Amino acid sequence: MADERQPTSYAGIVAGYSRLQAADPVVFALAEREAARQDLTLRMTPSENYVSQAVIQALATPFMNNYAEGHPEGRYYQGQEGNNAIENLAMGRARELFGVPYVNVQPLSGSPANAAVEFALTDYQDTVMGLSLKSGGHLTHGVPDITFSGRWGKSVQYEVGEDGLIDYDAFERQAIDAKPKMIIVGITSHPREINYKRLAEIAKAAGDAILVADISHTAGLVVGGAHNNPAEYVHIITTTTHKTLRGPRGAIIAVTNKGLEKDPEMDKKVRMAVFPGMQGGPHMETIAAMAVAFEEASQPQFREYAHQTVANAQTLADEMMNKGYKLVTGGTDNHLMVVDLQKEGILGNTVAEGLEAAGIVLNRNAVPNDPNPPFYPSGYRMGTPALTSRGMKEDQMKQIAGWIDDVTKALLEAKSSLSAERIQAGEADVNERKKVERNAIIAKAAPAIQAIKEQVEALCRQYPIPLAY
Ligand SMILES: Cc1ncc(COP(=O)(O)O)c(C=O)c1O
């Protein structure tokens, strides 16, 4: 039954935080602004989504006051009845959702989860193989020097080919040569479904390596049946809970039946690595919110959501290609795509910032073999999870592709008219010069951008964030 007191937007939720407003008007005002931003922009960063109000409410429960070091079967503190019940509930729901015998719900986020897996199952300086960052993998899959994963283990990085695709035969040759103790594969900006069946053969051929699927980006697609579940093929699954899975910020580690067959102690090793190995007390309010999100993800409408997310991404990708843009790998199988702007000759930063001014929020991204540095890459990445949560479908994707094209053209026109003039930067610093140039381009394209921003806001009002799924 409709309740008139129920909010109908994120701004409406925050407007009800009267105690916060009274106690700290500065934080309240910032929260109000952020809620309005999320209500009225097209959030297309593929790792972002809109949680339900039930998830927000679970996060704001007194579970946050608790210390619960240990695990439900053994804690180091008293007062654990509620903690044990909520953690067991979240673990049970996650086991069911992913079809696995063991899940740890305590990792504070995706990066600590991957670190815990490496700490649990490899020794210092064992070889670990992963997909490189610029090939669409993640920092925690062994990026050398600057990450834990690249320093704890001897890192071997696989690079995609010119076409942006994974060549599984080449991956196999490299793996057989490197004989890694562990292979971790997952995507952060690769638009294709990973073939975990083939990776299982590769792991076997490379000396029976431990195979880890990091499905942080695609977990919602997996539990919604739009992508295959890797549980049958891999030993470990890690995932964040806040991307396509549409839960609170956090992560889980699952040990599969195949994992327990390989090492019957694998679940205990993972548990010990999370606590006491890497972390202290778990964030019990996050675990409560995870339980809510897992329940939501087990509903039939979540299956529709997962399939629509992919259908929307494919429509958006087709529209972009019809308009002449080059997409890495020539399309998408999942919720994201990477647009390569080398042909247009404009930086990903300029387009991402111009689009943000129009209310379309996505992120700049490197393309395979990018000649530009990671901070000024040649492309951008965008996806459909949050748009799909708002109920948008193929028609809206076509409209949005049109706006992205309009903004890009306005920026390109502004750029060509500006390049004749000399852009005077106050500083000789290259970053400062690039920033001045970007600002000048975006300022020149402002009238076109403003016209699109108004249409974007109208679409957002037409498709409010549901708050309940
Ligand atoms: C594939 C993958 N793994 C791990 C992570 C890390 O998650 P977090 O940002 O929660 O540490 C991400 C986040 O972008 C990711 O895309």
Short mmCIF file of C-alpha atoms and ligand atoms in Angstrom, two decimals:
data_model
loop_
_atom_site.label_atom_id
_atom_site.label_comp_id
_atom_site.label_asym_id
_atom_site.label_seq_id
_atom_site.Cartn_x
_atom_site.Cartn_y
_atom_site.Cartn_z
CA MET A 1 0.00 0.00 0.00
CA ALA A 2 1.39 3.39 -0.96
CA ASP A 3 2.49 5.40 2.05
CA GLU A 4 2.55 9.11 1.44
CA ARG A 5 5.25 9.57 4.03
CA GLN A 6 7.62 7.34 2.09
CA PRO A 7 10.27 9.29 0.15
CA THR A 8 10.30 8.95 -3.63
CA SER A 9 13.89 9.99 -4.32
CA TYR A 10 17.33 9.90 -2.71
CA ALA A 11 16.83 13.61 -1.97
CA GLY A 12 13.60 12.66 -0.20
CA ILE A 13 15.41 10.10 1.94
CA VAL A 14 18.03 12.62 3.02
CA ALA A 15 15.38 15.31 3.61
CA GLY A 16 14.05 13.07 6.38
CA TYR A 17 17.37 13.09 8.28
CA SER A 18 16.23 15.80 10.69
CA ARG A 19 18.61 14.74 13.47
CA LEU A 20 21.56 14.99 11.13
CA GLN A 21 20.36 18.39 9.94
CA ALA A 22 20.15 19.61 13.53
CA ALA A 23 23.39 18.04 14.72
CA ASP A 24 25.58 18.79 11.74
CA PRO A 25 24.11 21.06 9.09
CA VAL A 26 27.36 21.00 7.13
CA VAL A 27 27.31 17.23 6.63
CA PHE A 28 23.55 17.36 6.03
CA ALA A 29 23.98 19.94 3.26
CA LEU A 30 26.68 17.86 1.59
CA ALA A 31 24.46 14.75 1.77
CA GLU A 32 21.56 16.73 0.28
CA ARG A 33 23.72 17.84 -2.64
CA GLU A 34 25.00 14.33 -3.25
CA ALA A 35 21.47 12.89 -3.18
CA ALA A 36 20.33 15.49 -5.72
CA ARG A 37 23.32 14.70 -7.94
CA GLN A 38 22.49 10.99 -7.90
CA ASP A 39 18.78 11.67 -8.55
CA LEU A 40 19.39 13.99 -11.49
CA THR A 41 22.37 12.59 -13.39
CA LEU A 42 22.80 9.57 -15.64
CA ARG A 43 25.33 7.59 -13.64
CA MET A 44 27.12 5.41 -16.17
CA THR A 45 30.32 4.49 -14.34
CA PRO A 46 29.96 0.71 -14.71
CA SER A 47 31.05 -0.06 -11.15
CA GLU A 48 28.27 2.08 -9.63
CA ASN A 49 24.62 1.46 -8.91
CA TYR A 50 21.68 2.59 -6.73
CA VAL A 51 21.01 0.51 -3.61
CA SER A 52 17.47 0.18 -2.34
CA GLN A 53 16.28 2.13 0.65
CA ALA A 54 16.13 -1.19 2.54
CA VAL A 55 19.90 -1.57 2.04
CA ILE A 56 20.42 2.02 3.24
CA GLN A 57 18.28 1.31 6.29
CA ALA A 58 20.17 -1.92 7.10
CA LEU A 59 23.43 0.03 6.95
CA ALA A 60 22.05 2.48 9.48
CA THR A 61 21.29 -0.17 12.13
CA PRO A 62 22.91 -0.45 15.58
CA PHE A 63 25.00 -3.37 14.23
CA MET A 64 27.51 -0.64 13.46
CA ASN A 65 28.29 -0.22 17.14
CA ASN A 66 29.57 -3.77 17.52
CA TYR A 67 32.94 -5.42 17.66
CA ALA A 68 32.79 -9.00 16.42
CA GLU A 69 36.35 -10.17 15.86
CA GLY A 70 36.29 -13.83 14.95
CA HIS A 71 33.55 -15.69 13.17
CA PRO A 72 30.05 -16.91 14.11
CA GLU A 73 31.46 -20.17 15.45
CA GLY A 74 34.02 -18.42 17.63
CA ARG A 75 34.21 -14.74 18.64
CA TYR A 76 36.58 -12.93 20.93
CA TYR A 77 33.87 -10.72 22.48
CA GLN A 78 30.60 -11.09 24.39
CA GLY A 79 27.27 -9.72 23.13
CA GLN A 80 27.43 -11.68 19.89
CA GLU A 81 23.95 -13.13 19.55
CA GLY A 82 22.77 -10.58 16.97
CA ASN A 83 26.12 -10.53 15.16
CA ASN A 84 26.16 -14.31 14.83
CA ALA A 85 22.59 -14.40 13.56
CA ILE A 86 23.13 -11.69 10.95
CA GLU A 87 26.47 -13.05 9.73
CA ASN A 88 25.08 -16.60 9.46
CA LEU A 89 22.09 -15.23 7.55
CA ALA A 90 24.29 -13.31 5.09
CA MET A 91 26.63 -16.30 4.62
CA GLY A 92 23.73 -18.69 4.03
CA ARG A 93 22.07 -16.39 1.50
CA ALA A 94 25.36 -15.88 -0.34
CA ARG A 95 26.07 -19.64 -0.44
CA GLU A 96 22.65 -20.18 -1.96
CA LEU A 97 23.00 -17.35 -4.46
CA PHE A 98 26.37 -18.49 -5.80
CA GLY A 99 25.86 -22.25 -5.33
CA VAL A 100 28.99 -22.74 -3.24
CA PRO A 101 29.74 -24.54 0.05
CA TYR A 102 31.61 -21.69 1.81
CA VAL A 103 31.36 -17.90 1.76
CA ASN A 104 33.19 -15.39 3.88
CA VAL A 105 31.28 -12.09 4.10
CA GLN A 106 33.79 -10.13 6.18
CA PRO A 107 36.16 -8.58 3.59
CA LEU A 108 35.88 -4.81 3.84
CA SER A 109 36.01 -4.35 0.08
CA GLY A 110 37.19 -5.97 -3.15
CA SER A 111 40.88 -5.16 -2.84
CA PRO A 112 41.24 -6.55 0.71
CA ALA A 113 39.30 -9.65 -0.42
CA ASN A 114 41.78 -10.33 -3.21
CA ALA A 115 44.71 -9.63 -0.89
CA ALA A 116 43.27 -12.11 1.63
CA VAL A 117 42.97 -14.80 -1.06
CA GLU A 118 46.57 -14.30 -2.11
CA PHE A 119 47.70 -14.28 1.52
CA ALA A 120 45.65 -17.44 2.25
CA LEU A 121 46.74 -19.58 -0.66
CA THR A 122 50.18 -18.47 -1.82
CA ASP A 123 53.50 -18.01 -0.12
CA TYR A 124 55.63 -14.90 -0.40
CA GLN A 125 57.10 -14.62 -3.91
CA ASP A 126 55.05 -17.43 -5.42
CA THR A 127 54.16 -16.69 -9.03
CA VAL A 128 50.69 -15.22 -9.57
CA MET A 129 49.27 -14.58 -13.02
CA GLY A 130 46.56 -12.09 -13.89
CA LEU A 131 45.09 -9.86 -16.57
CA SER A 132 46.95 -6.53 -16.67
CA LEU A 133 45.23 -3.28 -15.76
CA LYS A 134 45.49 -1.86 -19.25
CA SER A 135 44.08 -5.09 -20.65
CA GLY A 136 40.98 -4.66 -18.50
CA GLY A 137 42.04 -6.48 -15.30
CA HIS A 138 42.34 -4.92 -11.84
CA LEU A 139 45.17 -3.43 -9.78
CA THR A 140 44.86 -6.33 -7.32
CA HIS A 141 45.59 -8.90 -10.04
CA GLY A 142 49.33 -8.31 -9.84
CA VAL A 143 50.10 -4.79 -11.06
CA PRO A 144 53.85 -4.68 -10.34
CA ASP A 145 55.62 -2.43 -7.82
CA ILE A 146 52.74 -0.24 -6.67
CA THR A 147 50.30 -2.86 -5.38
CA PHE A 148 50.32 -5.49 -2.64
CA SER A 149 49.56 -8.16 -5.24
CA GLY A 150 52.47 -7.05 -7.40
CA ARG A 151 54.91 -7.17 -4.50
CA TRP A 152 53.76 -10.14 -2.43
CA GLY A 153 53.87 -12.44 -5.42
CA LYS A 154 56.08 -12.69 -8.49
CA SER A 155 53.66 -11.18 -10.92
CA VAL A 156 53.13 -12.39 -14.47
CA GLN A 157 50.71 -10.19 -16.42
CA TYR A 158 48.75 -11.26 -19.46
CA GLU A 159 48.03 -8.58 -22.12
CA VAL A 160 45.13 -8.71 -24.57
CA GLY A 161 45.91 -8.52 -28.31
CA GLU A 162 45.44 -5.56 -30.67
CA ASP A 163 41.76 -6.49 -31.01
CA GLY A 164 41.30 -6.15 -27.24
CA LEU A 165 40.29 -9.81 -26.89
CA ILE A 166 41.81 -12.50 -24.69
CA ASP A 167 43.65 -15.03 -26.81
CA TYR A 168 43.21 -18.09 -24.59
CA ASP A 169 45.84 -20.09 -26.49
CA ALA A 170 48.41 -17.33 -25.93
CA PHE A 171 47.32 -17.13 -22.27
CA GLU A 172 47.89 -20.90 -22.01
CA ARG A 173 51.38 -20.73 -23.52
CA GLN A 174 52.34 -17.94 -21.13
CA ALA A 175 50.86 -19.83 -18.15
CA ILE A 176 52.62 -23.10 -19.02
CA ASP A 177 55.86 -21.15 -19.24
CA ALA A 178 55.31 -19.25 -15.96
CA LYS A 179 53.85 -22.17 -13.94
CA PRO A 180 51.94 -19.85 -11.58
CA LYS A 181 50.78 -21.03 -8.18
CA MET A 182 47.63 -18.97 -8.74
CA ILE A 183 45.78 -17.47 -11.69
CA ILE A 184 43.34 -14.67 -10.94
CA VAL A 185 41.10 -13.41 -13.70
CA GLY A 186 38.35 -10.86 -13.58
CA ILE A 187 37.49 -7.71 -15.41
CA THR A 188 37.20 -4.05 -14.61
CA SER A 189 37.14 -2.64 -18.14
CA HIS A 190 37.05 -5.69 -20.43
CA PRO A 191 33.68 -5.90 -22.19
CA ARG A 192 33.57 -9.65 -22.87
CA GLU A 193 32.40 -12.65 -20.87
CA ILE A 194 35.34 -14.59 -19.47
CA ASN A 195 35.64 -18.22 -20.52
CA TYR A 196 36.30 -19.83 -17.13
CA LYS A 197 35.91 -23.33 -18.59
CA ARG A 198 38.90 -22.66 -20.83
CA LEU A 199 40.79 -21.01 -17.98
CA ALA A 200 40.25 -24.16 -15.87
CA GLU A 201 41.97 -26.20 -18.60
CA ILE A 202 44.77 -23.65 -18.69
CA ALA A 203 45.22 -23.70 -14.91
CA LYS A 204 45.40 -27.50 -15.01
CA ALA A 205 47.90 -27.51 -17.90
CA ALA A 206 50.05 -24.90 -16.14
CA GLY A 207 50.76 -27.22 -13.18
CA ASP A 208 47.37 -27.30 -11.45
CA ALA A 209 47.32 -23.63 -10.49
CA ILE A 210 44.68 -22.34 -8.09
CA LEU A 211 42.11 -20.55 -10.23
CA VAL A 212 40.40 -17.45 -8.84
CA ALA A 213 37.48 -15.73 -10.58
CA ASP A 214 37.15 -12.12 -9.50
CA ILE A 215 33.61 -11.40 -10.66
CA SER A 216 33.34 -8.03 -8.89
CA HIS A 217 31.90 -6.37 -11.98
CA THR A 218 29.65 -9.14 -13.20
CA ALA A 219 28.38 -10.81 -10.00
CA GLY A 220 24.88 -9.41 -10.56
CA LEU A 221 24.89 -10.79 -14.10
CA VAL A 222 25.95 -14.20 -12.74
CA VAL A 223 23.34 -14.47 -10.00
CA GLY A 224 20.72 -13.06 -12.37
CA GLY A 225 21.53 -15.76 -14.91
CA ALA A 226 22.76 -13.43 -17.68
CA HIS A 227 26.34 -14.80 -17.39
CA ASN A 228 27.57 -18.29 -16.56
CA ASN A 229 28.42 -19.04 -12.96
CA PRO A 230 32.17 -19.82 -12.75
CA ALA A 231 31.65 -21.94 -9.57
CA GLU A 232 31.89 -25.15 -11.58
CA TYR A 233 35.32 -24.27 -12.98
CA VAL A 234 37.24 -22.26 -10.40
CA HIS A 235 38.47 -22.86 -6.86
CA ILE A 236 37.69 -19.42 -5.49
CA ILE A 237 35.29 -16.63 -6.38
CA THR A 238 35.75 -13.11 -5.10
CA THR A 239 33.34 -10.27 -5.68
CA THR A 240 32.50 -6.86 -4.47
CA THR A 241 28.89 -6.54 -3.40
CA HIS A 242 28.28 -2.98 -4.63
CA LYS A 243 28.46 -3.10 -8.42
CA THR A 244 25.97 -5.07 -10.55
CA LEU A 245 25.05 -6.98 -7.37
CA ARG A 246 23.52 -3.70 -6.08
CA GLY A 247 24.42 -4.08 -2.41
CA PRO A 248 26.46 -2.11 0.12
CA ARG A 249 30.17 -1.46 -0.36
CA GLY A 250 31.88 -4.66 0.65
CA ALA A 251 33.08 -7.98 -0.72
CA ILE A 252 32.81 -11.72 -0.26
CA ILE A 253 35.11 -14.67 -0.87
CA ALA A 254 33.57 -17.98 -1.92
CA VAL A 255 35.28 -21.36 -1.90
CA THR A 256 33.73 -23.72 -4.45
CA ASN A 257 33.28 -27.50 -4.26
CA LYS A 258 36.14 -27.71 -6.73
CA GLY A 259 38.24 -25.62 -4.33
CA LEU A 260 37.50 -27.93 -1.41
CA GLU A 261 38.31 -30.97 -3.56
CA LYS A 262 41.68 -29.44 -4.39
CA ASP A 263 42.38 -28.49 -0.79
CA PRO A 264 39.92 -29.52 1.97
CA GLU A 265 41.43 -26.81 4.16
CA MET A 266 40.81 -24.02 1.62
CA ASP A 267 37.83 -22.57 3.51
CA LYS A 268 39.77 -22.48 6.79
CA LYS A 269 42.77 -20.90 5.10
CA VAL A 270 40.58 -18.17 3.61
CA ARG A 271 38.88 -17.56 6.95
CA MET A 272 42.20 -17.29 8.79
CA ALA A 273 43.58 -14.97 6.13
CA VAL A 274 40.63 -12.57 6.43
CA PHE A 275 40.79 -12.63 10.22
CA PRO A 276 43.27 -12.49 11.87
CA GLY A 277 45.46 -12.36 8.76
CA MET A 278 44.36 -9.11 7.15
CA GLN A 279 41.57 -7.53 9.18
CA GLY A 280 40.26 -6.90 12.67
CA GLY A 281 36.56 -6.48 13.43
CA PRO A 282 34.09 -6.99 10.59
CA HIS A 283 31.69 -4.18 9.71
CA MET A 284 28.51 -5.80 10.98
CA GLU A 285 26.17 -3.12 9.57
CA THR A 286 27.59 -3.82 6.10
CA ILE A 287 27.03 -7.54 6.63
CA ALA A 288 23.40 -6.78 7.59
CA ALA A 289 22.99 -4.73 4.40
CA MET A 290 24.62 -7.50 2.36
CA ALA A 291 22.03 -9.94 3.69
CA VAL A 292 19.28 -7.60 2.43
CA ALA A 293 20.94 -7.19 -0.97
CA PHE A 294 21.38 -10.98 -1.34
CA GLU A 295 17.68 -11.45 -0.64
CA GLU A 296 16.83 -8.82 -3.27
CA ALA A 297 19.17 -10.49 -5.76
CA SER A 298 17.43 -13.85 -5.27
CA GLN A 299 14.09 -12.45 -6.50
CA PRO A 300 12.78 -13.15 -10.02
CA GLN A 301 12.84 -9.41 -10.88
CA PHE A 302 16.60 -9.41 -10.33
CA ARG A 303 16.93 -11.90 -13.19
CA GLU A 304 15.07 -9.46 -15.42
CA TYR A 305 17.36 -6.70 -14.21
CA ALA A 306 20.51 -8.69 -15.06
CA HIS A 307 19.32 -9.53 -18.57
CA GLN A 308 18.10 -5.99 -19.22
CA THR A 309 21.44 -4.57 -18.06
CA VAL A 310 23.20 -6.59 -20.78
CA ALA A 311 20.53 -5.83 -23.40
CA ASN A 312 20.84 -2.12 -22.61
CA ALA A 313 24.64 -2.24 -22.89
CA GLN A 314 24.41 -4.00 -26.23
CA THR A 315 21.93 -1.44 -27.58
CA LEU A 316 24.09 1.43 -26.36
CA ALA A 317 27.19 -0.18 -27.90
CA ASP A 318 25.42 -0.72 -31.24
CA GLU A 319 24.19 2.87 -31.28
CA MET A 320 27.67 4.21 -30.55
CA MET A 321 29.16 2.10 -33.34
CA ASN A 322 26.38 3.18 -35.73
CA LYS A 323 27.44 6.74 -35.02
CA GLY A 324 30.98 5.85 -36.05
CA TYR A 325 32.70 5.35 -32.68
CA LYS A 326 35.22 2.59 -32.21
CA LEU A 327 34.53 0.31 -29.26
CA VAL A 328 37.25 -1.87 -27.76
CA THR A 329 36.59 -5.45 -29.01
CA GLY A 330 33.81 -4.09 -31.24
CA GLY A 331 30.98 -4.41 -28.71
CA THR A 332 30.07 -5.93 -25.37
CA ASP A 333 28.79 -9.13 -23.74
CA ASN A 334 28.34 -7.57 -20.33
CA HIS A 335 27.30 -4.29 -18.73
CA LEU A 336 30.17 -2.09 -19.92
CA MET A 337 32.02 -0.82 -22.96
CA VAL A 338 35.15 1.18 -23.68
CA VAL A 339 35.07 3.88 -26.37
CA ASP A 340 38.38 4.44 -28.17
CA LEU A 341 38.77 8.12 -29.15
CA GLN A 342 42.09 7.88 -30.99
CA LYS A 343 40.36 8.39 -34.34
CA GLU A 344 38.56 11.51 -33.06
CA GLY A 345 41.81 12.84 -31.58
CA ILE A 346 40.46 13.99 -28.23
CA LEU A 347 41.42 12.80 -24.75
CA GLY A 348 39.11 10.61 -22.66
CA ASN A 349 39.41 13.26 -19.92
CA THR A 350 37.96 16.03 -22.07
CA VAL A 351 34.98 13.96 -23.17
CA ALA A 352 34.35 12.60 -19.64
CA GLU A 353 34.45 16.12 -18.18
CA GLY A 354 32.28 17.56 -20.96
CA LEU A 355 29.73 14.78 -20.44
CA GLU A 356 29.74 15.36 -16.69
CA ALA A 357 28.84 18.99 -17.34
CA ALA A 358 25.86 17.61 -19.30
CA GLY A 359 24.87 15.33 -16.38
CA ILE A 360 26.25 12.12 -17.92
CA VAL A 361 28.76 10.61 -15.51
CA LEU A 362 31.30 8.01 -16.65
CA ASN A 363 35.06 7.62 -16.42
CA ARG A 364 38.06 8.09 -18.64
CA ASN A 365 39.83 4.84 -19.43
CA ALA A 366 42.89 3.49 -21.21
CA VAL A 367 42.42 1.48 -24.40
CA PRO A 368 44.61 -1.55 -25.26
CA ASN A 369 48.09 -0.38 -26.26
CA ASP A 370 47.16 3.18 -25.36
CA PRO A 371 49.89 5.60 -26.50
CA ASN A 372 48.72 8.09 -23.84
CA PRO A 373 49.53 7.81 -20.12
CA PRO A 374 46.90 6.34 -17.71
CA PHE A 375 46.02 9.80 -16.32
CA TYR A 376 45.29 11.12 -19.84
CA PRO A 377 44.01 8.03 -21.63
CA SER A 378 42.55 7.78 -25.12
CA GLY A 379 39.12 6.52 -24.15
CA TYR A 380 36.31 6.30 -21.67
CA ARG A 381 34.36 3.49 -20.05
CA MET A 382 30.64 3.45 -19.50
CA GLY A 383 27.98 0.98 -18.46
CA THR A 384 24.33 0.39 -17.81
CA PRO A 385 23.82 -1.06 -14.27
CA ALA A 386 22.56 2.14 -12.64
CA LEU A 387 20.48 3.24 -15.64
CA THR A 388 18.84 -0.19 -15.70
CA SER A 389 18.09 0.02 -11.97
CA ARG A 390 16.10 3.18 -12.82
CA GLY A 391 14.00 1.12 -15.23
CA MET A 392 15.50 2.47 -18.45
CA LYS A 393 15.39 0.27 -21.53
CA GLU A 394 16.57 0.19 -25.14
CA ASP A 395 14.78 3.39 -26.25
CA GLN A 396 16.46 5.40 -23.51
CA MET A 397 19.85 3.90 -24.44
CA LYS A 398 19.38 5.20 -27.98
CA GLN A 399 18.49 8.64 -26.67
CA ILE A 400 21.54 8.65 -24.39
CA ALA A 401 23.87 7.54 -27.21
CA GLY A 402 22.54 10.53 -29.19
CA TRP A 403 23.36 12.93 -26.34
CA ILE A 404 26.85 11.46 -25.91
CA ASP A 405 27.42 11.92 -29.62
CA ASP A 406 26.10 15.50 -29.52
CA VAL A 407 28.37 16.44 -26.62
CA THR A 408 31.39 14.78 -28.23
CA LYS A 409 30.77 16.63 -31.50
CA ALA A 410 30.36 19.94 -29.68
CA LEU A 411 33.67 19.31 -27.85
CA LEU A 412 35.44 18.37 -31.09
CA GLU A 413 34.16 21.50 -32.78
CA ALA A 414 35.26 23.63 -29.84
CA LYS A 415 38.65 21.94 -29.90
CA SER A 416 39.25 22.60 -33.58
CA SER A 417 38.24 26.24 -33.27
CA LEU A 418 40.49 26.64 -30.24
CA SER A 419 43.55 24.93 -31.59
CA ALA A 420 44.12 27.87 -33.94
CA GLU A 421 44.34 30.16 -30.93
CA ARG A 422 47.21 29.61 -28.52
CA ILE A 423 45.98 28.36 -25.19
CA GLN A 424 47.89 30.35 -22.65
CA ALA A 425 48.45 28.50 -19.44
CA GLY A 426 49.66 30.44 -16.44
CA GLU A 427 51.92 27.49 -15.59
CA ALA A 428 54.45 25.70 -17.73
CA ASP A 429 53.35 22.48 -16.02
CA VAL A 430 51.96 20.01 -18.58
CA ASN A 431 49.08 18.95 -16.35
CA GLU A 432 48.09 22.55 -15.77
CA ARG A 433 48.23 23.25 -19.52
CA LYS A 434 46.05 20.23 -20.28
CA LYS A 435 43.56 21.35 -17.66
CA VAL A 436 43.41 24.88 -19.06
CA GLU A 437 42.87 23.45 -22.55
CA ARG A 438 40.10 21.12 -21.33
CA ASN A 439 38.37 23.93 -19.50
CA ALA A 440 38.57 26.14 -22.60
CA ILE A 441 37.07 23.42 -24.81
CA ILE A 442 34.27 22.69 -22.36
CA ALA A 443 33.55 26.43 -21.90
CA LYS A 444 33.30 26.90 -25.65
CA ALA A 445 30.91 23.93 -25.95
CA ALA A 446 28.85 25.16 -22.97
CA PRO A 447 25.65 26.17 -24.83
CA ALA A 448 25.32 22.73 -26.48
CA ILE A 449 26.17 21.02 -23.18
CA GLN A 450 23.58 23.05 -21.27
CA ALA A 451 20.83 22.15 -23.73
CA ILE A 452 21.58 18.45 -23.25
CA LYS A 453 21.82 18.77 -19.47
CA GLU A 454 18.20 19.96 -19.39
CA GLN A 455 17.08 16.91 -21.38
CA VAL A 456 19.16 14.60 -19.15
CA GLU A 457 17.48 15.98 -16.05
CA ALA A 458 14.05 15.56 -17.61
CA LEU A 459 14.82 11.90 -18.36
CA CYS A 460 16.05 11.36 -14.78
CA ARG A 461 12.78 12.83 -13.44
CA GLN A 462 10.86 10.48 -15.73
CA TYR A 463 12.83 7.47 -14.36
CA PRO A 464 13.31 8.13 -10.63
CA ILE A 465 15.51 5.82 -8.58
CA PRO A 466 13.02 3.12 -7.48
CA LEU A 467 14.15 2.91 -3.79
CA ALA A 468 12.56 -0.58 -3.65
CA TYR A 469 13.22 -3.28 -6.23
C1 LIG B 1 37.53 -6.67 -10.78
C2 LIG B 1 37.69 -5.86 -9.54
N1 LIG B 1 38.26 -6.42 -8.46
C3 LIG B 1 38.42 -5.72 -7.32
C4 LIG B 1 38.01 -4.42 -7.21
C5 LIG B 1 38.31 -3.66 -5.95
O1 LIG B 1 37.21 -3.33 -5.23
P1 LIG B 1 37.27 -2.17 -4.15
O2 LIG B 1 37.28 -0.89 -4.91
O3 LIG B 1 36.03 -2.42 -3.38
O4 LIG B 1 38.50 -2.37 -3.34
C6 LIG B 1 37.40 -3.79 -8.29
C7 LIG B 1 36.95 -2.40 -8.19
O5 LIG B 1 36.84 -1.64 -9.08
C8 LIG B 1 37.25 -4.53 -9.50
O6 LIG B 1 36.70 -3.96 -10.58
#
